[in-house]
Coordinates of C-alpha atoms in Angstrom, one line a residue:
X1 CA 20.0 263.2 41.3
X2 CA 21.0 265.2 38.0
X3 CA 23.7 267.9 38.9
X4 CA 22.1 271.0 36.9
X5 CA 24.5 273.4 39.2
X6 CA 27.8 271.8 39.8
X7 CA 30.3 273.4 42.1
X8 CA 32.5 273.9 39.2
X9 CA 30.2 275.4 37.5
X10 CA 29.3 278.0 40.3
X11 CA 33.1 278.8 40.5
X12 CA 33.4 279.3 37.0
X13 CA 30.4 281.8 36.8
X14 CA 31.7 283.9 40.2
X15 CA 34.8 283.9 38.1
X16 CA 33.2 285.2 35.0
X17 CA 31.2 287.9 37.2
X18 CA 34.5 289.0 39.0
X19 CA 36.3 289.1 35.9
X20 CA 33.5 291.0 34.2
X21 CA 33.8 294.0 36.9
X22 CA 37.3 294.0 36.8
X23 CA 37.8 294.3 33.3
X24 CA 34.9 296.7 32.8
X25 CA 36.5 299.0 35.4
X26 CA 40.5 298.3 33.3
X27 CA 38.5 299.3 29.9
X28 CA 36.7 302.4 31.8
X29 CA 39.7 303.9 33.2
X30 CA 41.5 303.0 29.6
X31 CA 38.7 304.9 27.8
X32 CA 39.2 307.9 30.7
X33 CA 43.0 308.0 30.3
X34 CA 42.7 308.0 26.6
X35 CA 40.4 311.1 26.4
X36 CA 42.5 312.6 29.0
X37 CA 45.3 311.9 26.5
X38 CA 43.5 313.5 23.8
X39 CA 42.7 316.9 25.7
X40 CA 46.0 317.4 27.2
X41 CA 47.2 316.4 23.1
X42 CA 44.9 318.9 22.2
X43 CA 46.1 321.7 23.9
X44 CA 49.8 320.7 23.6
X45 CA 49.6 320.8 20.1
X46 CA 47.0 323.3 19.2
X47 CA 45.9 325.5 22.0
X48 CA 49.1 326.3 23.4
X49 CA 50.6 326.7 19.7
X50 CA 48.0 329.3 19.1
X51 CA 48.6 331.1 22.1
X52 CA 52.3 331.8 21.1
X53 CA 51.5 332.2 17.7
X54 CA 48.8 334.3 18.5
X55 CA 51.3 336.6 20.5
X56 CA 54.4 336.9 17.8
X57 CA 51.7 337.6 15.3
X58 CA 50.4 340.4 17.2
X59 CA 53.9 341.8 17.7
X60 CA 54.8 341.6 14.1
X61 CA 51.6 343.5 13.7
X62 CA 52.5 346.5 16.2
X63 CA 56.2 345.8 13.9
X64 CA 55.0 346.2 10.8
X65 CA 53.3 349.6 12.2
X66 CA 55.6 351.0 13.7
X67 CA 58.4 350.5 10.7
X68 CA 56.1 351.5 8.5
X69 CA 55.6 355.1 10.4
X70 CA 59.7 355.2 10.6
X71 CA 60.2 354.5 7.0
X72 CA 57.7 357.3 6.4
X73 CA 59.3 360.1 8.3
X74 CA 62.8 358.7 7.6
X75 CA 62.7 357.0 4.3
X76 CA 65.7 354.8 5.7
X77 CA 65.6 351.5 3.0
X78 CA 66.4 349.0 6.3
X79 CA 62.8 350.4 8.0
X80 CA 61.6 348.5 4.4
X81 CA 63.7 345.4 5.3
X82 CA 62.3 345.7 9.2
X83 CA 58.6 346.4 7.7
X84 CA 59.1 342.7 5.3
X85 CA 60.3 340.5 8.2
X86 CA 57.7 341.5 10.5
X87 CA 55.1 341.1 8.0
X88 CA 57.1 337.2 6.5
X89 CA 56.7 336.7 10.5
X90 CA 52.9 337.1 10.5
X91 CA 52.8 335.1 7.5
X92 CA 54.5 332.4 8.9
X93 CA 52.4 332.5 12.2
X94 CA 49.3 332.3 10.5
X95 CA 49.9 329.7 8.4
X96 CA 51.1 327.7 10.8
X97 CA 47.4 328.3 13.1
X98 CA 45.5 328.1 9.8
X99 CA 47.1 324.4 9.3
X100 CA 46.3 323.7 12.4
X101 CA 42.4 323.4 11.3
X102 CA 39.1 324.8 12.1
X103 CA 37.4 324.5 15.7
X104 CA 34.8 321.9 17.2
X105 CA 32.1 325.2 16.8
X106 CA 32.6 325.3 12.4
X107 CA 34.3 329.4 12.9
X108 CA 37.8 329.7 11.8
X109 CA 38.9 333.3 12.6
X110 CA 42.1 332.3 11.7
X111 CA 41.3 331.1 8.1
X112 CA 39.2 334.6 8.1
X113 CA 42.3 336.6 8.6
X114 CA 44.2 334.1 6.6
X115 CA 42.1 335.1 3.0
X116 CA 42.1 339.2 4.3
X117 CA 45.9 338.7 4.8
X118 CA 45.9 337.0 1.4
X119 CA 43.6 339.5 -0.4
X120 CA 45.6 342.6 0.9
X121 CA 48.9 341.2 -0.7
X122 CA 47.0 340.0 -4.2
X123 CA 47.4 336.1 -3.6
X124 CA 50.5 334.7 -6.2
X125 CA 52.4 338.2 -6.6
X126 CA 55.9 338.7 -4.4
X127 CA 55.4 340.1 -1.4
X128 CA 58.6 341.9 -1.8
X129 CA 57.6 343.5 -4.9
X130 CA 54.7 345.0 -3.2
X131 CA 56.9 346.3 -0.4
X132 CA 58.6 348.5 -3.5
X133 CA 55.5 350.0 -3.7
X134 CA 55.1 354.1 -1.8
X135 CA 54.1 353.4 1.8
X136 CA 52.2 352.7 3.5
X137 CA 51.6 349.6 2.8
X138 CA 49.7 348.4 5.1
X139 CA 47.0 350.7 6.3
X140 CA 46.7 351.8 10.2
X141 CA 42.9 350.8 10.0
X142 CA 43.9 347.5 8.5
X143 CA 46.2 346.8 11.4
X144 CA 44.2 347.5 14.5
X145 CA 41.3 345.4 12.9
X146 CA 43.7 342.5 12.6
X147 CA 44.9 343.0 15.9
X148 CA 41.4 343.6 17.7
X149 CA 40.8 340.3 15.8
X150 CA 43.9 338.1 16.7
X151 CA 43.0 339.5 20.4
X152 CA 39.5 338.5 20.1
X153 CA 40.7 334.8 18.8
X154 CA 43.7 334.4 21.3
X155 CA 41.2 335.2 24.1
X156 CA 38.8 332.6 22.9
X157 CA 41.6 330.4 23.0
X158 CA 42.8 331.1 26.4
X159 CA 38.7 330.3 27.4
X160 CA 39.0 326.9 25.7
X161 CA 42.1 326.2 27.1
X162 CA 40.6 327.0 30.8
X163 CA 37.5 324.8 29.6
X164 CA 39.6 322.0 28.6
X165 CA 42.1 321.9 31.7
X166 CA 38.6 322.1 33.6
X167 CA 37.6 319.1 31.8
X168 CA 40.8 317.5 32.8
X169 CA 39.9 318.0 36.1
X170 CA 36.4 316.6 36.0
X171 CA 37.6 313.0 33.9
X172 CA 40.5 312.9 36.3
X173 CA 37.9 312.7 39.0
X174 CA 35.9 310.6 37.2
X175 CA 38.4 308.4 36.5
X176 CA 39.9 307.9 40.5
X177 CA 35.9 307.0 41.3
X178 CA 35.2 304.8 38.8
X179 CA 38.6 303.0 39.2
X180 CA 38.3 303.4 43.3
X181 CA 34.5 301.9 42.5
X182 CA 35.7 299.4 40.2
X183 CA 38.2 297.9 43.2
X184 CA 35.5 298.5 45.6
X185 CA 33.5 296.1 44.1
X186 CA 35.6 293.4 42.7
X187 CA 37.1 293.8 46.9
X188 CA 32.7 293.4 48.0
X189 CA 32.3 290.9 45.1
X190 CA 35.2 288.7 45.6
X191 CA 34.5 288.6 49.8
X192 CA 30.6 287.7 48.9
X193 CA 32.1 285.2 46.8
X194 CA 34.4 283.9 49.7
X195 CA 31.7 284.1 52.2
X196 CA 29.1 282.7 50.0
X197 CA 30.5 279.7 48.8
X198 CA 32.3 279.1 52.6
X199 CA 28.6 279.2 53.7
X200 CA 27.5 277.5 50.7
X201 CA 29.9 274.4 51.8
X202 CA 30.1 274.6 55.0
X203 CA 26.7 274.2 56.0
X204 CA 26.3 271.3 53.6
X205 CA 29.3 269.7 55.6
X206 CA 27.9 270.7 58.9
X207 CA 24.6 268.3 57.9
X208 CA 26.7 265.7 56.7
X209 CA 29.0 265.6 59.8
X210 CA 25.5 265.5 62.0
X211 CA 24.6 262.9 60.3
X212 CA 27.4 260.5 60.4
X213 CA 28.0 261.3 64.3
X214 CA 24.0 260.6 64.3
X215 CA 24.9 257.4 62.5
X216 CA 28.0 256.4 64.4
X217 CA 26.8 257.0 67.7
X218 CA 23.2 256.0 67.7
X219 CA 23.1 254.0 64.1
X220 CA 20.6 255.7 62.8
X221 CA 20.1 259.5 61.4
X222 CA 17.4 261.4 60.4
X223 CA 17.1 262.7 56.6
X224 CA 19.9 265.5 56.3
X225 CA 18.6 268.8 54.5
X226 CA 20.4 270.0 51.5
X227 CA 18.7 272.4 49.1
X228 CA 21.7 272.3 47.1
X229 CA 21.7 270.5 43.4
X230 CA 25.2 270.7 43.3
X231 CA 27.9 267.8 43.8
X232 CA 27.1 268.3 47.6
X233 CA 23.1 267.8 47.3
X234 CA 24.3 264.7 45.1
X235 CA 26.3 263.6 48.2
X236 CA 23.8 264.2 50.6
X237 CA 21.1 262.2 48.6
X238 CA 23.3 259.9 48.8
X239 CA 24.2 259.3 52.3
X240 CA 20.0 259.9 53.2
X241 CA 19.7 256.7 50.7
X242 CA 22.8 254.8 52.6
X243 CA 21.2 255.7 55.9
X244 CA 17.6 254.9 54.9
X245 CA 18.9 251.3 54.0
X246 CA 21.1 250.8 56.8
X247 CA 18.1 251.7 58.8
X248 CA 16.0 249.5 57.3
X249 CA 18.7 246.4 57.5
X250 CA 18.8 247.7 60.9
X251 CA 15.3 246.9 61.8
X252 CA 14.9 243.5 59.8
X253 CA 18.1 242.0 61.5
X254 CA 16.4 243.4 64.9
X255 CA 13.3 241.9 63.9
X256 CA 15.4 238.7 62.8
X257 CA 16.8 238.8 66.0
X258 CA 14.1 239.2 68.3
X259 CA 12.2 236.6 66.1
X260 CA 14.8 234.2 66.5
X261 CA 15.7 234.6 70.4
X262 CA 12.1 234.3 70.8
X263 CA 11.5 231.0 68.9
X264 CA 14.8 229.5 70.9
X265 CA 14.0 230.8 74.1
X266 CA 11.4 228.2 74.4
X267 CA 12.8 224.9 73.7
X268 CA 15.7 226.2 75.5
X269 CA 14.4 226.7 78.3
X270 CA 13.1 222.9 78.3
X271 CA 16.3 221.6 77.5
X272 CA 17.7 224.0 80.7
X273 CA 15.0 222.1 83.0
X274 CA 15.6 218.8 81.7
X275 CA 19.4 219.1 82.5
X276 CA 18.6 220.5 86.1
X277 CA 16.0 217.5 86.9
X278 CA 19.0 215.3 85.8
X279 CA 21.0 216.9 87.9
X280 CA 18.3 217.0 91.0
X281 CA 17.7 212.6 90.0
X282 CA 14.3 213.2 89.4
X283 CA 14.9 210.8 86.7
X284 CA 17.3 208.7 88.2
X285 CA 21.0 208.4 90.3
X286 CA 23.6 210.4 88.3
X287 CA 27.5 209.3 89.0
X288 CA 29.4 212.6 89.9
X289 CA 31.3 212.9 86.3
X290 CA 27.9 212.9 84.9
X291 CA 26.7 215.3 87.3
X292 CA 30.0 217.9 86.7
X293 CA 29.0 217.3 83.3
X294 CA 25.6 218.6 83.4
X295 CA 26.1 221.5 86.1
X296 CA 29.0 222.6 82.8
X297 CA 25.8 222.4 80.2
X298 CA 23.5 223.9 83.0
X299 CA 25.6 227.1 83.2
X300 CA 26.7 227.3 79.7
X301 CA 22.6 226.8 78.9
X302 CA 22.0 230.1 81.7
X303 CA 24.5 231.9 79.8
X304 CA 22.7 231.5 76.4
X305 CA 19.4 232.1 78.1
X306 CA 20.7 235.5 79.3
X307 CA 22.3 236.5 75.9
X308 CA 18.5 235.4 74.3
X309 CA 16.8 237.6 77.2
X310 CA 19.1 240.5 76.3
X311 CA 18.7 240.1 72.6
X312 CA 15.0 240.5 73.4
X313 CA 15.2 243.2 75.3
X314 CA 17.4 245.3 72.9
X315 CA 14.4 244.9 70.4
X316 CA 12.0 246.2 72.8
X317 CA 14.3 248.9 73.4
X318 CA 15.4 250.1 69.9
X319 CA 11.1 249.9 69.3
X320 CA 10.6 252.3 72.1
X321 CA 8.3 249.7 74.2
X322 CA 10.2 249.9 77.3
X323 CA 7.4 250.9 80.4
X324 CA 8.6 252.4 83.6
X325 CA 7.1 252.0 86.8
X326 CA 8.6 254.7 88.6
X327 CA 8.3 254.5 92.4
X328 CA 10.1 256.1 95.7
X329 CA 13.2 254.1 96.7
X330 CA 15.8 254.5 99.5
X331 CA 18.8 256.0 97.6
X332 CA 21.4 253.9 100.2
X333 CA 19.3 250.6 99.5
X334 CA 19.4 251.0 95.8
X335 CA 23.0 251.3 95.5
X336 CA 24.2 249.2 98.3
X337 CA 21.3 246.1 96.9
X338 CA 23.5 246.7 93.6
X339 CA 27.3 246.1 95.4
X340 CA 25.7 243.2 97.2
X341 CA 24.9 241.1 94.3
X342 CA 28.3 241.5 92.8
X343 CA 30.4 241.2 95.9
X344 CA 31.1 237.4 95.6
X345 CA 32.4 238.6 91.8
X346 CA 34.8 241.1 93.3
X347 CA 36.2 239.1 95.9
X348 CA 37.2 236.5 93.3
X349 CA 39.8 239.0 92.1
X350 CA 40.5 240.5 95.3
X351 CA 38.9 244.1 94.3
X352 CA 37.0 245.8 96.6
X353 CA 34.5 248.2 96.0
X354 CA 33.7 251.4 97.9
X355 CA 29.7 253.4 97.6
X356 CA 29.9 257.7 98.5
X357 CA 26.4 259.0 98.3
X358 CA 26.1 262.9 98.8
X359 CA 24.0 265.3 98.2
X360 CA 21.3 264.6 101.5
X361 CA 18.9 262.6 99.0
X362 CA 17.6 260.0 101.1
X363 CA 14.8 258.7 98.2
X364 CA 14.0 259.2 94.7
X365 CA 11.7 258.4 91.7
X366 CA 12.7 255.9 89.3
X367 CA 12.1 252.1 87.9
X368 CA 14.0 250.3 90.4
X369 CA 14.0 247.0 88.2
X370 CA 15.4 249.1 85.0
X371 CA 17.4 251.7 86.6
X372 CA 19.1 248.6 88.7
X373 CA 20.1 246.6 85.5
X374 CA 22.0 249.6 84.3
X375 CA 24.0 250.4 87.7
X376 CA 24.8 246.5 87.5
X377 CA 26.1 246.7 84.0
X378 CA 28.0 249.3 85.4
X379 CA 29.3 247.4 88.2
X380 CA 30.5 244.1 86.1
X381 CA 31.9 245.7 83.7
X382 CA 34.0 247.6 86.2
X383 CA 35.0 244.3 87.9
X384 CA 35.4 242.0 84.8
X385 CA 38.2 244.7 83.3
X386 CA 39.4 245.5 86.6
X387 CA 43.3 243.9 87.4
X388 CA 42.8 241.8 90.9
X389 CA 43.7 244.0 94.4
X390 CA 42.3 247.3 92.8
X391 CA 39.4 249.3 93.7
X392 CA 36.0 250.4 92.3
X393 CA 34.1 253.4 93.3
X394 CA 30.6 253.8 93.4
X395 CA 29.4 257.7 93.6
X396 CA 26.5 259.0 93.7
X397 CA 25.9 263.0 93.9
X398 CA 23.3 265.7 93.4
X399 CA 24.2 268.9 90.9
X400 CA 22.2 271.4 89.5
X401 CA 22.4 271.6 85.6
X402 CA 20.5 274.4 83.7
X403 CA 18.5 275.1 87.7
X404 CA 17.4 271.5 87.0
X405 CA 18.5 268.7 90.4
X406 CA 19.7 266.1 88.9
X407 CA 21.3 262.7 90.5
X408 CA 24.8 261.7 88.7
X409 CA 25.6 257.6 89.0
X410 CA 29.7 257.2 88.6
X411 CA 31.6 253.9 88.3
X412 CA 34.9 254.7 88.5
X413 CA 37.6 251.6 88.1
X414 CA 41.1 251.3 87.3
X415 CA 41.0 248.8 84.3
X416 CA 43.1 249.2 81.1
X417 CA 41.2 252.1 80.1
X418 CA 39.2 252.8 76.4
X419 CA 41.0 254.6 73.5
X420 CA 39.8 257.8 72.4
X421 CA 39.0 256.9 68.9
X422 CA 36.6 254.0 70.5
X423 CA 34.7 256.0 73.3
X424 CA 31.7 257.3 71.4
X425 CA 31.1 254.0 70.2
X426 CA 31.2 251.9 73.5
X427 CA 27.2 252.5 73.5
X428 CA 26.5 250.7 70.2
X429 CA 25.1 247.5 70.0
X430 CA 27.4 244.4 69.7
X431 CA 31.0 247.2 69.8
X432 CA 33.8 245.8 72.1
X433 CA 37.0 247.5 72.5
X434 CA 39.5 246.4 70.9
X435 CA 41.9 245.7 73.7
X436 CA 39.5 243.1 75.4
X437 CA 38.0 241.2 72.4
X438 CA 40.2 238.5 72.6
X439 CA 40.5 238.5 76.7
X440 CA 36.9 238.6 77.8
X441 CA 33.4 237.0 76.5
X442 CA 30.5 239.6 75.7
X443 CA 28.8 240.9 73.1
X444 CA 28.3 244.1 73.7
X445 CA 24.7 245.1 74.4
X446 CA 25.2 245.6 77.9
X447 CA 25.9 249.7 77.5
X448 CA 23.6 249.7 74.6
X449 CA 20.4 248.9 77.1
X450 CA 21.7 250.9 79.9
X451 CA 21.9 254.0 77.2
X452 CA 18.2 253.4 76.5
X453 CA 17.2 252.9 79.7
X454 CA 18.9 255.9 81.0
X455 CA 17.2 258.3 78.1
X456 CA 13.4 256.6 78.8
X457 CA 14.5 257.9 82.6
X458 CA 14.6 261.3 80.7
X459 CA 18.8 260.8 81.6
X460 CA 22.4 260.8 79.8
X461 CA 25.1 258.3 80.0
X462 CA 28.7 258.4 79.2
X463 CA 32.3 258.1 79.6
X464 CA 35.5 259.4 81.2
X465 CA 38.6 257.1 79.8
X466 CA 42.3 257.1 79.7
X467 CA 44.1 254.5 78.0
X468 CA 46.2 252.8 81.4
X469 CA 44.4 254.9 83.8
X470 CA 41.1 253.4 84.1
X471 CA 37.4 254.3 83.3
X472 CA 34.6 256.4 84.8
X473 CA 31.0 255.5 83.5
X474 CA 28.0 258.0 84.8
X475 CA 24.7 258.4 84.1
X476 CA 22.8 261.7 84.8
X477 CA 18.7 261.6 85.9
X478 CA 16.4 264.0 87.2
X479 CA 15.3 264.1 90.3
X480 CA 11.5 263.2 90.0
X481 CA 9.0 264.0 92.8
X482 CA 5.5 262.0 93.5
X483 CA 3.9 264.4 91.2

């Protein structure tokens, strides 16, 4: 599978995304603080500038008058002097507002008053030459129309001033949105991101672990399902390919198998007859180390038969052609007929096993033959790990699960007890402990038919286990009526 979408890659573009917001949101606020800088600039340096210009001009104006009219009635020379400050202080003033440029709208009232200022005096001759002239020098008329029109100019700038702060206002608000906006979604963007690519691996993951339990418990798995093309749909392509094949090995060594038992069975089962009419001196008188000889190949040739019947029977199982005849059976009878058979086993090691049946079930459906096999699996197993003098419990109860009855099978010993790493895989074929490999004989199919003969039953089987305290097999099976 060709990665077109790599985890890396998705990273890198979330990154890029989250990055993108973030320093879209830095540059906005940047581009609102710097026009804020410019306003308040603006009317730092200009507007407020103006304003107090605006003001001492104006009172050198009402100055000028007013010495003017005293140097009239008086004719007192420092009324002159008074009259040329006041009017170098306007000068000044305006000059320093007409520097300051024309407005945004194109009218400069300032630079208006600025040329009538400079045509009253005759622009280039001294100021204080014309002062020598007779008074007045300035004319009343003259005056209030500068004043009305310094007034008229201030007030315009005390309006922009207002509009500006206003605007202030407004981008400062502007500014806390977009940068409360800008947080709010790298905050939404970075969680999605979190959440996304947690779901975006997780689930992947989830399939994967399904599968392997699938695959470790039962040995085979259905097709996991991952959309993804990333490293994770690589991975799961992979284990489906790995678990297709296994599957497939699966059923050629099962069909190997059964093959092979099958073609044996036969001629063993001559060679096991020919030993036993040896044995019986249908052919002849035997001496009695021949005879201990043959009873040795006799029970070592049942053994082989068994493992050959059980090998068969696996395959049948694993193909789903196991048929139940399910029929009404006396509860007691079923699990006492089980114990019976196994007693003579037990009492070689001194163990003795108990029954407890509860529940008021007198009879139930079920394949008697099948269902019997897997309580005696049960059973020797219990007594083949069991240490000598202990006991074994067999239970049988009736509990309700999900308002279904349902009959639960317990075989409770006190053997060395299965590991926990090992217990979900004590129902696969040919799996043995590893505590007991080297102690005890088996193969380990035993659990693996009486887990499929349990589920045909519509059933569950599994395990209790504490390493040194023993094990407690049970099976679960619904409790079937004639219909």
């Amino acid at each position: 599978m060709k990665i077109k979408f790599g985890i890396l890659f998705k990273l890198f573009a979330w990154y890029l995304l989250a990055c993108l917001i973030f320093y879209a949101t830095i540059l906005l606020l940047f581009a609102h603080i710097k026009n804020l800088a410019r306003i308040t600039e603006n009317i730092v340096n200009r507007n407020f500038l103006i304003a107090t210009s605006s003001k001492l001009m104006i009172d050198a104006l009402w100055s000028m008058a007013e010495n003017q009219k005293k140097y009239e009635l008086m004719q007192e020379e420092e009324y002159r002097q008074y009259f040329g400050e006041a009017l170098k202080q306007y000068e000044t003033n305006l000059f320093s507002i007409v520097w300051l440029g024309t407005s945004k709208s194109g009218y400069n009232p300032w630079g208006v008053l600025y040329k009538e200022f400079d045509a009253q005096f005759e622009s280039g001759n001294n100021k204080n030459d014309y002062l020598h002239a007779k008074a007045p020098w300035l004319k009343e008329e003259v005056i209030s129309k500068w004043a009305d029109q310094i007034e008229k100019a201030r007030t315009a700038n005390d309006r922009q001033i207002e509009d500006m702060v206003r605007s202030l206002n407004v981008r400062g608000r502007r500014a806390d949105e977009f940068g409360i906006v800008g947080v709010l979604a790298s905050l939404v963007l970075g969680l999605l991101g979190i959440i996304g690519f947690s779901f975006g691996m997780i689930r992947p993951l989830r399939e994967l672990r399904r599968g392997i339990k699938s695959l470790s418990s039962s040995g085979i798995t259905a097709p996991i399902r991952i959309h993804s093309k990333d490293e994770f749909g690589e991975l799961a392509g992979a284990f489906n390919d790995m678990a297709a094949r296994l599957t497939e090995e699966e059923r050629m060594r099962s069909d190997f198998i059964s093959m092979l038992s099958h073609e044996i069975r036969t001629p063993l089962t001559s060679i096991r007859e020919s030993v036993n009419l040896i044995c019986e001196e249908v052919m002849g008188g035997i001496n009695e180390k021949q005879r201990r000889f043959l009873l040795i190949a006799s029970r070592e040739l049942e053994r082989i038969t068994t493992l050959l019947n059980h090998l068969m029977q696996i395959s049948r199982l694993e193909a789903g052609a196991v048929e139940l005849h399910p029929r009404a059976i006396d509860l007691d009878e079923f699990v006492e007929g089980a114990i019976s058979r196994l007693v003579p086993a037990a009492e070689a090691k001194g163990i003795a096993i108990h029954s407890e049946v509860t529940g008021g079930i007198s009879e139930f459906y079920c394949d008697p033959d099948n269902l019997q096999q897997v309580l005696l699996n049960l059973l020797g197993n219990a007594i083949k790990f069991s240490p000598g003098g202990s006991d074994i419990l067999v239970s049988v109860r009736q509990e309700e699960w999900e308002k279904t009855p349902r009959l639960v099978f317990s075989v409770t010993d006190k053997g060395p007890g299965i590991a926990d790493s090992e217990q979900a895989l004590v129902f696969n074929k040919y799996f043995r402990a590893s505590g007991v490999r080297e102690e005890f004989d088996g193969v380990g199919l035993g659990l693996s038919i009486s887990k499929y003969i349990v589920e045909a039953h519509g059933g569950e089987i599994g395990l209790r286990s504490k390493l040194g305290e023993g094990s407690t097999f049970s099976f679960t099976l619904p409790l079937y009526g004639k219909d």
